[in-house]
PDB file of C-alpha atoms in Angstrom:
ATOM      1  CA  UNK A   1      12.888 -16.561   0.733  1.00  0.00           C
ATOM      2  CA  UNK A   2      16.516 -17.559  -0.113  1.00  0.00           C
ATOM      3  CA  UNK A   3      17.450 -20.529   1.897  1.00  0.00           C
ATOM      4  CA  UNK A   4      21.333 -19.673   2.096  1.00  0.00           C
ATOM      5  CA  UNK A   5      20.385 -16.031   3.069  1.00  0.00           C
ATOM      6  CA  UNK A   6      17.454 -16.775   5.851  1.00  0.00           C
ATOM      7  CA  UNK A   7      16.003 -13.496   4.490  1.00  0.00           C
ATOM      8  CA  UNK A   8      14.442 -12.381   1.263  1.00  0.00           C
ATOM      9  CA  UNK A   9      15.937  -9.812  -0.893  1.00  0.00           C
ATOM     10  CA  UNK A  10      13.988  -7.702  -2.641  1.00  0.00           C
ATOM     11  CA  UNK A  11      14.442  -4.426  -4.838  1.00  0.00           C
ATOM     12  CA  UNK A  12      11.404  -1.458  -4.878  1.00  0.00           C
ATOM     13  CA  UNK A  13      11.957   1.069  -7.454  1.00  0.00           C
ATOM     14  CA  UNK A  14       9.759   3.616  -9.734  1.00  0.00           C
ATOM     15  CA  UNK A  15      10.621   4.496 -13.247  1.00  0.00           C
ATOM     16  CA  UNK A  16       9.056   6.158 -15.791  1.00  0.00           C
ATOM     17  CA  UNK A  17       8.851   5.369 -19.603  1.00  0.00           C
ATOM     18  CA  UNK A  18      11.625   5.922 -20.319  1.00  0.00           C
ATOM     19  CA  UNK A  19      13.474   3.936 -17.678  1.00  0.00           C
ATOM     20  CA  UNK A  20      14.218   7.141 -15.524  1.00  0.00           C
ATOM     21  CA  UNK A  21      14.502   6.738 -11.875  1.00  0.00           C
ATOM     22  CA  UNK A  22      16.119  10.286 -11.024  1.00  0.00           C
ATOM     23  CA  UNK A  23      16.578  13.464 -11.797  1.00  0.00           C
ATOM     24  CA  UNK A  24      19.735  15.690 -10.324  1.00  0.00           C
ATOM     25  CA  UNK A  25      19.395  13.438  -7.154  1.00  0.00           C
ATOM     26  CA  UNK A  26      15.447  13.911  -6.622  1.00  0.00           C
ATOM     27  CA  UNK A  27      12.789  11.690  -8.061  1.00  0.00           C
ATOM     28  CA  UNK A  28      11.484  13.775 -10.930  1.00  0.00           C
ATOM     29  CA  UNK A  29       7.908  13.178 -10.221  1.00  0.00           C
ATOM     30  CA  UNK A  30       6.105  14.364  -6.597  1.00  0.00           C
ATOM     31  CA  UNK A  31       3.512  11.184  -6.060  1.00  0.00           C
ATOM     32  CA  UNK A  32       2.221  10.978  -2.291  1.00  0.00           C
ATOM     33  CA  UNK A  33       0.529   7.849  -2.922  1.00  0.00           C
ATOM     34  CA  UNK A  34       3.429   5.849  -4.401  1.00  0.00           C
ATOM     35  CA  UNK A  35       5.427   6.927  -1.754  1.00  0.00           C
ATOM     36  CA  UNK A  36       3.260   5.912   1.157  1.00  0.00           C
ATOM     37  CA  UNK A  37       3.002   2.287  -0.985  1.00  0.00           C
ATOM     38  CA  UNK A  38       7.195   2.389  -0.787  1.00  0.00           C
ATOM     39  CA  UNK A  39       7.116   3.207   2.761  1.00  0.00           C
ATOM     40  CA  UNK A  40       4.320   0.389   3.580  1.00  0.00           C
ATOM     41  CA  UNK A  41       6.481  -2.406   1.412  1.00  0.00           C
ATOM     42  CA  UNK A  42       9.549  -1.674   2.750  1.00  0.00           C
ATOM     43  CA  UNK A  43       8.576  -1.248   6.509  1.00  0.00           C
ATOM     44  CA  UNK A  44       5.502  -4.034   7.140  1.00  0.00           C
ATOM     45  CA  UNK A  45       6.451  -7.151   8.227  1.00  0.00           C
ATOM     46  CA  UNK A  46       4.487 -10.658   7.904  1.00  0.00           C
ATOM     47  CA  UNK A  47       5.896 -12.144  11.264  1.00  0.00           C
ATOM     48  CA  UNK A  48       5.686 -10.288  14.537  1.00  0.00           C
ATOM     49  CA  UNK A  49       9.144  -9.747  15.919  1.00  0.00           C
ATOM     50  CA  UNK A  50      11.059  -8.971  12.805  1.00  0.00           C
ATOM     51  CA  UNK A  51      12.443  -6.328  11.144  1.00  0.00           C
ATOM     52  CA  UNK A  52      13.706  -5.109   7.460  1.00  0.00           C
ATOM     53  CA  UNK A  53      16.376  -3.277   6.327  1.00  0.00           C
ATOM     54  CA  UNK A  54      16.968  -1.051   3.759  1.00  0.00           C
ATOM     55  CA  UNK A  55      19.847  -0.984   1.725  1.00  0.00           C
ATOM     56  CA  UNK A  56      20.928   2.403  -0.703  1.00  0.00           C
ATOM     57  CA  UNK A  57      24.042   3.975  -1.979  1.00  0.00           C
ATOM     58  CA  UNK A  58      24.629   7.212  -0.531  1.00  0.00           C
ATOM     59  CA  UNK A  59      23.295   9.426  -3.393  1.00  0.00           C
ATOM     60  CA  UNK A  60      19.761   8.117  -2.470  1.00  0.00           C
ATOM     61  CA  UNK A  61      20.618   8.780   1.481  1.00  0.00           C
ATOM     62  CA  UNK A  62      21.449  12.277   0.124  1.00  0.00           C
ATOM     63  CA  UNK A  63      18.374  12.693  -1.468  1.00  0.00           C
ATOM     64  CA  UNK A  64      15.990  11.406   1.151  1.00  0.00           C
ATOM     65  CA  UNK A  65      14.790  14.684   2.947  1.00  0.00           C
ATOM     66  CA  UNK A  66      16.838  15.232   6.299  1.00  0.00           C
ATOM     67  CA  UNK A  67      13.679  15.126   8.437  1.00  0.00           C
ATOM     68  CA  UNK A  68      13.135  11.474   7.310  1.00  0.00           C
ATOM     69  CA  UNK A  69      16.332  10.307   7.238  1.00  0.00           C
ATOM     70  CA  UNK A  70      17.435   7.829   8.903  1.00  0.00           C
ATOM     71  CA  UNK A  71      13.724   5.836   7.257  1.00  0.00           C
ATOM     72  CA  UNK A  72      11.606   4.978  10.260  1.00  0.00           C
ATOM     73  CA  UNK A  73      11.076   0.940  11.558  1.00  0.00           C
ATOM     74  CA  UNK A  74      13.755  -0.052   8.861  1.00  0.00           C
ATOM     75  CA  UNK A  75      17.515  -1.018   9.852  1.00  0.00           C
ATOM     76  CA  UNK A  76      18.882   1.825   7.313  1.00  0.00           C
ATOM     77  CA  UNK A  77      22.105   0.558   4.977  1.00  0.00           C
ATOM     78  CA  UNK A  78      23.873   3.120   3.127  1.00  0.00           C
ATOM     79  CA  UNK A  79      26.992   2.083   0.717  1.00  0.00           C
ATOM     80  CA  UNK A  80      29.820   4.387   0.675  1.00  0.00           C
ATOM     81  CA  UNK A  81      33.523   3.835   0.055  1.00  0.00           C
ATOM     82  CA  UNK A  82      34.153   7.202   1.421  1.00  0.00           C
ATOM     83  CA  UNK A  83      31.674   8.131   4.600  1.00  0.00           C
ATOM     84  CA  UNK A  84      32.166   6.153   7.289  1.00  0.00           C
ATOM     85  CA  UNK A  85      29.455   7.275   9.866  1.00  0.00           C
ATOM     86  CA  UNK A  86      26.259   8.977   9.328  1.00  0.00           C
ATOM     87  CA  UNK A  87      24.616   8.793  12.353  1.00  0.00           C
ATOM     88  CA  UNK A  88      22.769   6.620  14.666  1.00  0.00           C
ATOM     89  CA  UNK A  89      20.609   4.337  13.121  1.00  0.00           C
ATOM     90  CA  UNK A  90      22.519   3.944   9.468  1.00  0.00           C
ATOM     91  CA  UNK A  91      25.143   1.309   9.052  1.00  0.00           C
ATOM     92  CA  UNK A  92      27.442   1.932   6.378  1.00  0.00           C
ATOM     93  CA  UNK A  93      29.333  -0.723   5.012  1.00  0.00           C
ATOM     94  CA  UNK A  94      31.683  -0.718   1.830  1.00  0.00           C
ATOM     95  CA  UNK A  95      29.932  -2.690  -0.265  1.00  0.00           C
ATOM     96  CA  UNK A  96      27.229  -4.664  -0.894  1.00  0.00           C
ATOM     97  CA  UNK A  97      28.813  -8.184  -0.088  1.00  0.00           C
ATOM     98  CA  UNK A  98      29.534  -6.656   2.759  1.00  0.00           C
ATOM     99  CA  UNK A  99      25.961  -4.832   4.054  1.00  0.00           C
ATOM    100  CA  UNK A 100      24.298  -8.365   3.169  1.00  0.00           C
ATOM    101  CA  UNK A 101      26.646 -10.585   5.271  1.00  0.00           C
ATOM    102  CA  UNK A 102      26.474  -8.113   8.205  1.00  0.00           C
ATOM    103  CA  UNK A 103      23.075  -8.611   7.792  1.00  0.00           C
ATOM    104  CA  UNK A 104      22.783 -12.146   7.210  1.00  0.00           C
ATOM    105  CA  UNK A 105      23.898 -12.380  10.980  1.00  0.00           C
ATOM    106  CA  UNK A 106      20.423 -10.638  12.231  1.00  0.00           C
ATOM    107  CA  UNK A 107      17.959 -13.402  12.625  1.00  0.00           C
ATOM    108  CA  UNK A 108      15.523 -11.147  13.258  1.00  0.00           C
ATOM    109  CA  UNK A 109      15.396  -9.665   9.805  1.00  0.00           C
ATOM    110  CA  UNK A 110      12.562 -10.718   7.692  1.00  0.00           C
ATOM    111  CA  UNK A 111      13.409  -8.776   4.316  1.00  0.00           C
ATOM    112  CA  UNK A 112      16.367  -6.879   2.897  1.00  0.00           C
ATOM    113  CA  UNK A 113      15.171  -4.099   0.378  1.00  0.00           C
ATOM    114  CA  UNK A 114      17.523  -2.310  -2.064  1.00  0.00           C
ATOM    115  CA  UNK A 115      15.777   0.870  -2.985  1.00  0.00           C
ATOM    116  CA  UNK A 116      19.263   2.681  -5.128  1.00  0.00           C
ATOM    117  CA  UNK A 117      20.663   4.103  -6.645  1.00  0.00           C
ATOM    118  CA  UNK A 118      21.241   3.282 -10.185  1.00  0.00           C
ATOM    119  CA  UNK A 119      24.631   0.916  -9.468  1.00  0.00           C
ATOM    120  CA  UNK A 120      23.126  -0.782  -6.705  1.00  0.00           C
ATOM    121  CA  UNK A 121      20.307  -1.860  -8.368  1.00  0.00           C
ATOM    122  CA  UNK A 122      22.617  -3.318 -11.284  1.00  0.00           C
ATOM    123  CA  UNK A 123      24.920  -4.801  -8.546  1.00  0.00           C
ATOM    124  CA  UNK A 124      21.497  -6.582  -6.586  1.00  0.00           C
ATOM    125  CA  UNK A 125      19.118  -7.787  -8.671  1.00  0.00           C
ATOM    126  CA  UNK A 126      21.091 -10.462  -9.612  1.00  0.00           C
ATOM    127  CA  UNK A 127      20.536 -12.099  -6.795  1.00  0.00           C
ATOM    128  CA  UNK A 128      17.253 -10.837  -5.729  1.00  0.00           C
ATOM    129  CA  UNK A 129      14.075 -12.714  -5.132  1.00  0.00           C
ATOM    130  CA  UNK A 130      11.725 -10.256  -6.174  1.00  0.00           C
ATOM    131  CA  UNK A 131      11.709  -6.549  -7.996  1.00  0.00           C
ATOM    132  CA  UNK A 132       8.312  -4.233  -7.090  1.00  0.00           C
ATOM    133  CA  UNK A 133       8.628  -1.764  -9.754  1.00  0.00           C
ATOM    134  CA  UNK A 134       6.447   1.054  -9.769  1.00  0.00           C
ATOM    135  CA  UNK A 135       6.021   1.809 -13.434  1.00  0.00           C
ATOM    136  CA  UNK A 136       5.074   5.603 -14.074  1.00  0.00           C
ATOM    137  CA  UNK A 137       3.330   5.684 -17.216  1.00  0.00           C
ATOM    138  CA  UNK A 138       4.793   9.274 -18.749  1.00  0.00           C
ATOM    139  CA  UNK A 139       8.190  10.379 -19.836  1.00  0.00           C
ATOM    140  CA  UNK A 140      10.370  12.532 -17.114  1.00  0.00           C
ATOM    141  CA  UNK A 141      13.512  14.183 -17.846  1.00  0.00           C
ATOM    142  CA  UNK A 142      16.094  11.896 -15.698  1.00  0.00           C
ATOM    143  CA  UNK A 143      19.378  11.635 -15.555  1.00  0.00           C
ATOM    144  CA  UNK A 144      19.590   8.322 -13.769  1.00  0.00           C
ATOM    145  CA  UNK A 145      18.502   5.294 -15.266  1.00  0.00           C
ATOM    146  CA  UNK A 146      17.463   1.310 -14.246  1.00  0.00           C
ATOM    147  CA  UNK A 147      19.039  -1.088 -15.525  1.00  0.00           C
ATOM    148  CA  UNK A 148      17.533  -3.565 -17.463  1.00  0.00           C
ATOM    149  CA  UNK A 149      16.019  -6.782 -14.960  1.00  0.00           C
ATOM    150  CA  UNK A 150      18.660  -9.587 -15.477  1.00  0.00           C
ATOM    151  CA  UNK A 151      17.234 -12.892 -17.042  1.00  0.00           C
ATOM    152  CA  UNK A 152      14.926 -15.099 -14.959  1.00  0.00           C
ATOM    153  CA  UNK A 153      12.327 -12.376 -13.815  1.00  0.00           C
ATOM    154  CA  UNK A 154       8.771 -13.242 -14.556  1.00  0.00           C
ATOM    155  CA  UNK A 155       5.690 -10.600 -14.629  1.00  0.00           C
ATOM    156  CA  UNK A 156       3.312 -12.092 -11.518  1.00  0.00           C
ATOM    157  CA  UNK A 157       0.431 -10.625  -9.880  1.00  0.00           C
ATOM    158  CA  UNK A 158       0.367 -12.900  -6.636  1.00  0.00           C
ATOM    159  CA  UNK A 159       1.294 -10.140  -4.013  1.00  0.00           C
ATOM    160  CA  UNK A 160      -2.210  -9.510  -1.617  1.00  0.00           C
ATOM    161  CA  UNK A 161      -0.297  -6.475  -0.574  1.00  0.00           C
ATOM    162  CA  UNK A 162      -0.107  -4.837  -4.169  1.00  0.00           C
ATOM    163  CA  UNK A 163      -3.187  -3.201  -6.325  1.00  0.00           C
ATOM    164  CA  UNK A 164      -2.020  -3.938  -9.687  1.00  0.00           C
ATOM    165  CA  UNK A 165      -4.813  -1.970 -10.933  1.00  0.00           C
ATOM    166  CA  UNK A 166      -3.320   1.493 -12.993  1.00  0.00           C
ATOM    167  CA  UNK A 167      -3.640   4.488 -10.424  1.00  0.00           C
ATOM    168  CA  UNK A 168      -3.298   8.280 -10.941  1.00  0.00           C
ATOM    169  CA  UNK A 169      -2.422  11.087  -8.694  1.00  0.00           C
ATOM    170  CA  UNK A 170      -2.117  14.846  -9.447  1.00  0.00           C
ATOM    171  CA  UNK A 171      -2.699  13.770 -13.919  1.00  0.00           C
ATOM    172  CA  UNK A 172       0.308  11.270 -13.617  1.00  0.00           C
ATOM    173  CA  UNK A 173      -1.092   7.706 -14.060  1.00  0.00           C
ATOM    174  CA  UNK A 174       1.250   4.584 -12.439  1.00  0.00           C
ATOM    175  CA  UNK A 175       1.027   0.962 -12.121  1.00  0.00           C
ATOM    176  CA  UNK A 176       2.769  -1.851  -9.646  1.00  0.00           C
ATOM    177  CA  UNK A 177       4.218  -4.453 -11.194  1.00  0.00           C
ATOM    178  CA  UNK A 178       6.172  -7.483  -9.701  1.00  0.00           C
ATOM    179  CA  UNK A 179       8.681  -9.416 -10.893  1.00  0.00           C
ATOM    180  CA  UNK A 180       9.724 -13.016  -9.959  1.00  0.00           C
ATOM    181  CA  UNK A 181      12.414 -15.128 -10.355  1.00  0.00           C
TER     182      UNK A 181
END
């Protein structure tokens, strides 16, 4: 946990072979399993009382399916220089400087999560703590890409929470991997 920040920051993102991460705003691949581990990252917390957020540009809000939008037991943070409201639940902020100071002022946030797009996984992970990167192990057709993990990121396999064993659903094999600075 970052000692100026009093949270952690983290990034979660899936990408196949070929570094794709989307596909005409969807994810190109349909993987129940990997979603439910997203959903269980991002949302379980390791001391009663807190909470995490969720931080995306508003292409990913977009593509979330209405009927889960805003994400459940998360404080939802869409980017947008344009929207200004969408909703209860969803804070929008301008930037994110400016989503991670408003939510440096919540003490009872445990983790911040960046889950995209593209640019806003370029502007975080920089200073994140920690990357969980799904890696699907087949070639998509995307047309959104992750970009490369900056310097100081290490390969570990010290998360309880993660099987870093290779799993497949529906022919399409995947493995978590975690990255440390």
């Amino acid at each position: 946990m970052s000692q100026t920040r009093g949270y952690s920051l983290k990034a979660i993102v899936a990408m196949c072979s070929n570094r794709g991460i989307g596909q005409a705003g969807n994810l190109p691949w349909r993987l129940k399993k990997e979603l439910s581990h997203f959903a269980k990252m991002t949302t379980n917390v390791e001391v009663e009382g807190k909470k995490n957020a969720v931080i995306m540009g508003h292409n990913t809000w977009r593509s979330i399916p209405q009927k889960w939008r805003p994400l459940q037991k998360r404080i939802n943070v869409v980017l947008s220089r344009s929207v200004t409201d969408l909703g209860d639940g969803v804070m929008v902020c301008k930037s994110l400087e400016e989503a991670l100071a408003s939510l440096h002022k919540d003490p009872q946030i445990e983790s911040v999560w960046v889950i995209g797009g593209s640019s806003v996984y370029a502007e975080a992970m920089p200073v994140c703590d920690v990357v969980y990167l799904t890696e699907v192990l087949k070639e998509f057709e995307c047309d959104t890409f992750l970009p490369e993990l900056p310097e100081g990121f290490r390969e570990v396999n010290d998360d309880p929470r993660v099987c870093y064993e290779v799993q497949e659903e529906d022919g399409v094999r995947y493995q978590y991997k975690v990255y440390r600075k």
